[in-house]
mmCIF file of C-alpha atoms in Angstrom:
data_model
loop_
_atom_site.group_PDB
_atom_site.id
_atom_site.type_symbol
_atom_site.label_atom_id
_atom_site.label_comp_id
_atom_site.label_asym_id
_atom_site.label_seq_id
_atom_site.Cartn_x
_atom_site.Cartn_y
_atom_site.Cartn_z
ATOM 1 C CA MET A 1 61.406 -37.996 -90.548
ATOM 2 C CA ASN A 2 60.821 -34.369 -91.250
ATOM 3 C CA ALA A 3 58.297 -32.465 -89.019
ATOM 4 C CA PHE A 4 55.730 -30.357 -90.887
ATOM 5 C CA ARG A 5 54.184 -27.346 -88.983
ATOM 6 C CA LEU A 6 50.936 -25.947 -90.350
ATOM 7 C CA GLN A 7 50.443 -22.270 -90.329
ATOM 8 C CA THR A 8 47.463 -20.978 -88.433
ATOM 9 C CA PHE A 9 45.364 -18.361 -89.980
ATOM 10 C CA THR A 10 43.195 -15.913 -88.023
ATOM 11 C CA PRO A 11 40.163 -15.102 -90.056
ATOM 12 C CA ALA A 12 39.760 -11.272 -90.745
ATOM 13 C CA GLU A 13 37.130 -9.512 -88.512
ATOM 14 C CA GLY A 14 33.722 -9.944 -89.898
ATOM 15 C CA PHE A 15 34.802 -12.714 -92.294
ATOM 16 C CA GLY A 16 32.219 -15.371 -92.849
ATOM 17 C CA GLU A 17 29.490 -13.490 -90.833
ATOM 18 C CA ARG A 18 26.350 -12.605 -92.545
ATOM 19 C CA ARG A 19 25.423 -9.022 -92.326
ATOM 20 C CA GLN A 20 22.099 -8.421 -90.714
ATOM 21 C CA SER A 21 19.335 -6.418 -92.453
ATOM 22 C CA GLU A 22 17.882 -3.415 -90.936
ATOM 23 C CA ALA A 23 14.606 -5.368 -90.270
ATOM 24 C CA GLU A 24 16.599 -8.179 -88.584
ATOM 25 C CA ARG A 25 18.430 -5.650 -86.309
ATOM 26 C CA ARG A 26 15.144 -4.181 -85.366
ATOM 27 C CA LEU A 27 13.503 -7.657 -84.662
ATOM 28 C CA GLU A 28 16.651 -8.401 -82.323
ATOM 29 C CA ALA A 29 16.316 -5.145 -80.528
ATOM 30 C CA ALA A 30 12.590 -5.598 -80.065
ATOM 31 C CA ARG A 31 13.254 -9.108 -78.771
ATOM 32 C CA GLU A 32 15.867 -8.020 -76.388
ATOM 33 C CA GLU A 33 13.448 -5.190 -75.074
ATOM 34 C CA ALA A 34 10.609 -7.599 -74.852
ATOM 35 C CA TYR A 35 12.833 -10.022 -72.707
ATOM 36 C CA ARG A 36 13.956 -7.207 -70.409
ATOM 37 C CA ALA A 37 10.389 -5.993 -69.962
ATOM 38 C CA GLY A 38 9.188 -9.640 -69.359
ATOM 39 C CA PHE A 39 11.983 -10.067 -66.782
ATOM 40 C CA VAL A 40 10.987 -6.874 -64.818
ATOM 41 C CA ALA A 41 7.313 -7.776 -64.858
ATOM 42 C CA GLY A 42 7.966 -11.247 -63.637
ATOM 43 C CA GLN A 43 10.149 -9.981 -60.797
ATOM 44 C CA ALA A 44 7.467 -7.539 -59.877
ATOM 45 C CA ALA A 45 4.825 -10.300 -60.015
ATOM 46 C CA ALA A 46 6.983 -12.428 -57.882
ATOM 47 C CA THR A 47 7.612 -9.805 -55.330
ATOM 48 C CA GLU A 48 3.922 -8.952 -55.033
ATOM 49 C CA SER A 49 3.147 -12.774 -54.680
ATOM 50 C CA HIS A 50 5.682 -12.899 -51.882
ATOM 51 C CA LEU A 51 4.365 -9.789 -50.051
ATOM 52 C CA ASP A 52 0.820 -11.273 -50.409
ATOM 53 C CA ASP A 53 1.862 -14.593 -48.808
ATOM 54 C CA GLU A 54 3.681 -12.565 -45.923
ATOM 55 C CA THR A 55 0.390 -10.464 -45.357
ATOM 56 C CA ARG A 56 -1.754 -13.682 -45.278
ATOM 57 C CA LEU A 57 0.539 -15.444 -42.926
ATOM 58 C CA THR A 58 0.882 -12.367 -40.713
ATOM 59 C CA ALA A 59 -2.786 -11.946 -40.650
ATOM 60 C CA GLU A 60 -3.305 -15.557 -39.725
ATOM 61 C CA LEU A 61 -0.839 -15.285 -36.864
ATOM 62 C CA VAL A 62 -2.488 -12.039 -35.522
ATOM 63 C CA GLU A 63 -5.739 -13.716 -35.711
ATOM 64 C CA ALA A 64 -4.456 -16.749 -33.803
ATOM 65 C CA ILE A 65 -2.974 -14.586 -31.064
ATOM 66 C CA SER A 66 -6.171 -12.652 -30.850
ATOM 67 C CA ASP A 67 -8.123 -15.915 -30.415
ATOM 68 C CA ALA A 68 -5.719 -17.148 -27.803
ATOM 69 C CA CYS A 69 -6.146 -13.852 -25.974
ATOM 70 C CA MET A 70 -9.758 -14.069 -26.014
ATOM 71 C CA THR A 71 -9.708 -17.667 -24.875
ATOM 72 C CA ASN A 72 -7.336 -16.901 -22.004
ATOM 73 C CA GLU A 73 -9.628 -13.885 -20.862
ATOM 74 C CA ALA A 74 -12.625 -16.117 -21.016
ATOM 75 C CA ALA A 75 -10.866 -18.758 -18.764
ATOM 76 C CA ARG A 76 -9.621 -16.169 -16.485
ATOM 77 C CA ARG A 77 -13.105 -14.664 -16.041
ATOM 78 C CA HIS A 78 -14.523 -18.134 -15.486
ATOM 79 C CA VAL A 79 -12.046 -19.036 -12.685
ATOM 80 C CA ALA A 80 -12.645 -15.625 -11.134
ATOM 81 C CA GLU A 81 -16.424 -16.131 -11.301
ATOM 82 C CA SER A 82 -16.083 -19.576 -9.746
ATOM 83 C CA LEU A 83 -13.828 -18.467 -7.021
ATOM 84 C CA ALA A 84 -15.563 -15.152 -6.268
ATOM 85 C CA PRO A 85 -17.913 -16.495 -3.592
ATOM 86 C CA ALA A 86 -15.225 -18.177 -1.694
ATOM 87 C CA LEU A 87 -12.880 -15.135 -1.955
ATOM 88 C CA ARG A 88 -15.716 -12.817 -0.886
ATOM 89 C CA ALA A 89 -16.595 -15.049 2.265
ATOM 90 C CA LEU A 90 -12.816 -15.462 2.954
ATOM 91 C CA ALA A 91 -12.071 -11.707 2.932
ATOM 92 C CA ALA A 92 -15.320 -10.860 4.886
ATOM 93 C CA ALA A 93 -14.251 -13.270 7.443
ATOM 94 C CA ILE A 94 -10.537 -12.402 7.761
ATOM 95 C CA ALA A 95 -10.732 -8.536 7.363
ATOM 96 C CA PRO A 96 -12.688 -7.921 10.561
ATOM 97 C CA ALA A 97 -10.533 -10.304 12.513
ATOM 98 C CA LEU A 98 -7.335 -8.497 11.225
ATOM 99 C CA ALA A 99 -8.793 -5.163 12.145
ATOM 100 C CA ASP A 100 -9.900 -6.091 15.550
ATOM 101 C CA ALA A 101 -6.378 -7.673 16.196
ATOM 102 C CA GLY A 102 -4.500 -4.622 14.800
ATOM 103 C CA ILE A 103 -6.574 -1.725 16.092
ATOM 104 C CA CYS A 104 -4.413 -1.210 19.271
ATOM 105 C CA ASP A 105 -1.130 -1.541 17.518
ATOM 106 C CA GLU A 106 -2.409 1.150 14.986
ATOM 107 C CA ILE A 107 -3.411 3.454 17.806
ATOM 108 C CA ALA A 108 -0.114 2.936 19.453
ATOM 109 C CA ARG A 109 1.844 3.722 16.115
ATOM 110 C CA LEU A 110 -0.038 6.996 15.713
ATOM 111 C CA ALA A 111 0.775 7.841 19.319
ATOM 112 C CA ASP A 112 4.475 7.154 18.808
ATOM 113 C CA ARG A 113 4.286 9.381 15.750
ATOM 114 C CA ALA A 114 2.527 12.158 17.730
ATOM 115 C CA VAL A 115 5.228 12.020 20.489
ATOM 116 C CA ALA A 116 8.043 12.046 18.035
ATOM 117 C CA ALA A 117 6.515 15.202 16.387
ATOM 118 C CA ALA A 118 6.007 16.957 19.672
ATOM 119 C CA PRO A 119 8.059 15.432 22.602
ATOM 120 C CA GLU A 120 6.975 17.904 25.229
ATOM 121 C CA ALA A 121 3.266 17.398 24.309
ATOM 122 C CA ARG A 122 1.067 14.661 25.810
ATOM 123 C CA PRO A 123 -1.265 13.163 23.121
ATOM 124 C CA ARG A 124 -4.733 12.350 23.940
ATOM 125 C CA LEU A 125 -6.312 9.155 22.658
ATOM 126 C CA ARG A 126 -10.044 8.620 22.251
ATOM 127 C CA CYS A 127 -11.402 5.384 21.555
ATOM 128 C CA ALA A 128 -14.398 2.994 22.159
ATOM 129 C CA PRO A 129 -14.843 2.111 25.955
ATOM 130 C CA GLU A 130 -14.119 -1.550 25.276
ATOM 131 C CA LEU A 131 -10.562 -0.658 23.932
ATOM 132 C CA VAL A 132 -9.386 1.708 26.726
ATOM 133 C CA ALA A 133 -7.839 -0.917 28.955
ATOM 134 C CA ARG A 134 -6.127 -2.681 26.083
ATOM 135 C CA VAL A 135 -4.630 0.503 24.642
ATOM 136 C CA GLU A 136 -3.515 1.795 28.115
ATOM 137 C CA ALA A 137 -1.716 -1.616 28.710
ATOM 138 C CA LEU A 138 -0.128 -1.322 25.203
ATOM 139 C CA LEU A 139 1.074 2.254 25.683
ATOM 140 C CA ALA A 140 2.509 1.470 29.113
ATOM 141 C CA GLU A 141 4.362 -1.493 27.661
ATOM 142 C CA ARG A 142 5.848 0.719 24.987
ATOM 143 C CA GLY A 143 6.605 3.635 27.288
ATOM 144 C CA VAL A 144 4.338 6.098 25.428
ATOM 145 C CA ALA A 145 3.080 8.946 27.665
ATOM 146 C CA ALA A 146 -0.552 9.531 26.560
ATOM 147 C CA THR A 147 -3.975 10.137 27.894
ATOM 148 C CA VAL A 148 -6.517 7.548 26.864
ATOM 149 C CA GLU A 149 -10.194 8.627 27.038
ATOM 150 C CA ALA A 150 -13.260 6.558 26.525
ATOM 151 C CA ALA A 151 -15.376 7.952 23.616
ATOM 152 C CA PRO A 152 -18.790 6.078 23.576
ATOM 153 C CA GLU A 153 -19.525 7.793 20.026
ATOM 154 C CA LEU A 154 -16.575 5.792 18.416
ATOM 155 C CA LEU A 155 -16.996 2.215 17.136
ATOM 156 C CA PRO A 156 -14.717 -0.522 18.334
ATOM 157 C CA ARG A 157 -12.619 -0.138 15.117
ATOM 158 C CA GLU A 158 -12.402 3.660 15.385
ATOM 159 C CA ALA A 159 -9.960 5.794 17.325
ATOM 160 C CA ARG A 160 -8.794 9.364 17.341
ATOM 161 C CA VAL A 161 -5.249 10.598 18.255
ATOM 162 C CA LEU A 162 -5.101 14.403 19.289
ATOM 163 C CA TRP A 163 -1.852 16.362 19.731
ATOM 164 C CA ASP A 164 -0.809 19.904 19.401
ATOM 165 C CA GLN A 165 -0.318 20.091 15.688
ATOM 166 C CA GLY A 166 -3.478 18.255 14.675
ATOM 167 C CA TYR A 167 -5.143 14.915 15.004
ATOM 168 C CA ASP A 168 -5.223 11.587 13.255
ATOM 169 C CA GLN A 169 -8.391 9.585 12.685
ATOM 170 C CA ILE A 170 -8.378 5.701 12.605
ATOM 171 C CA ASP A 171 -11.330 4.035 10.908
ATOM 172 C CA LEU A 172 -10.566 0.416 10.292
ATOM 173 C CA GLN A 173 -14.063 -0.379 9.375
ATOM 174 C CA ASP A 174 -13.824 2.000 6.369
ATOM 175 C CA CYS A 175 -10.446 0.295 5.617
ATOM 176 C CA ILE A 176 -12.356 -3.160 5.564
ATOM 177 C CA ALA A 177 -14.968 -1.744 3.218
ATOM 178 C CA GLN A 178 -12.306 -0.382 0.845
ATOM 179 C CA ALA A 179 -10.323 -3.690 1.013
ATOM 180 C CA LEU A 180 -13.560 -5.756 0.092
ATOM 181 C CA ALA A 181 -14.435 -3.279 -2.669
ATOM 182 C CA CYS A 182 -11.002 -3.665 -4.164
ATOM 183 C CA ILE A 183 -11.144 -7.507 -4.112
ATOM 184 C CA ALA A 184 -14.797 -7.351 -5.518
ATOM 185 C CA ALA A 185 -13.402 -5.173 -8.465
ATOM 186 C CA HIS A 186 -10.833 -7.883 -9.341
ATOM 187 C CA ILE A 187 -13.126 -11.010 -9.165
ATOM 188 C CA GLU A 188 -16.530 -9.701 -10.139
ATOM 189 C CA PRO A 189 -17.251 -9.460 -13.838
ATOM 190 C CA GLN A 190 -17.312 -5.989 -15.269
ATOM 191 C CA SER A 191 -19.578 -4.436 -17.740
ATOM 192 C CA GLU A 192 -18.500 -3.941 -21.418
ATOM 193 C CA GLU A 193 -18.474 -0.082 -20.960
ATOM 194 C CA ALA A 194 -16.054 -0.284 -17.920
ATOM 195 C CA GLU A 195 -13.905 -2.559 -19.858
ATOM 196 C CA ASP A 196 -13.748 -0.128 -22.800
ATOM 197 C CA ASP A 197 -13.044 2.694 -20.378
ATOM 198 C CA GLN A 198 -10.206 0.655 -18.930
ATOM 199 C CA ILE A 199 -8.748 -0.022 -22.351
ATOM 200 C CA ARG A 200 -9.035 3.627 -23.414
ATOM 201 C CA TYR A 201 -7.786 5.225 -20.089
ATOM 202 C CA GLY A 202 -5.518 2.297 -18.800
#
């Protein structure tokens, strides 16, 4: 049986294609231009919509955080106002006791510093009459050479250490007042103006 091979013909370029008229070419160009313009406009609209969604979600998040901060601040103020009387009473009871217990140690500390600054000098300590015996005993125990004088004008929580290069003043009553004022500033409600100042100036 003989095999037959059919010849393959490649059509000439443009063969069988209908030539477009000028109007059809213009219509095709206008269609492509409109498609490109529509694609760009759609892309811009999608981008704008996405950014709007992001802005809306971000605003909602910021609002939620702000609400949470306000709620936390309100809760903190409520707790502080509830505990304020107890904290004030506790501080008012403890601070004087601590001052009374530490006044002699504070006097001895300043006497030690005075002796260290001027070893050849003998510092003079002036304190309330009821503290003289306690201070003398504490200085003798520590081996500090100092003269202790009774000063009726000083209160039991006050003392003065005099030495060649100056003097030191102890006023634990004033320290108590400052400590109580600091506690009150943290537990007592502040005015809106004070809060605004704190926000502006830190």
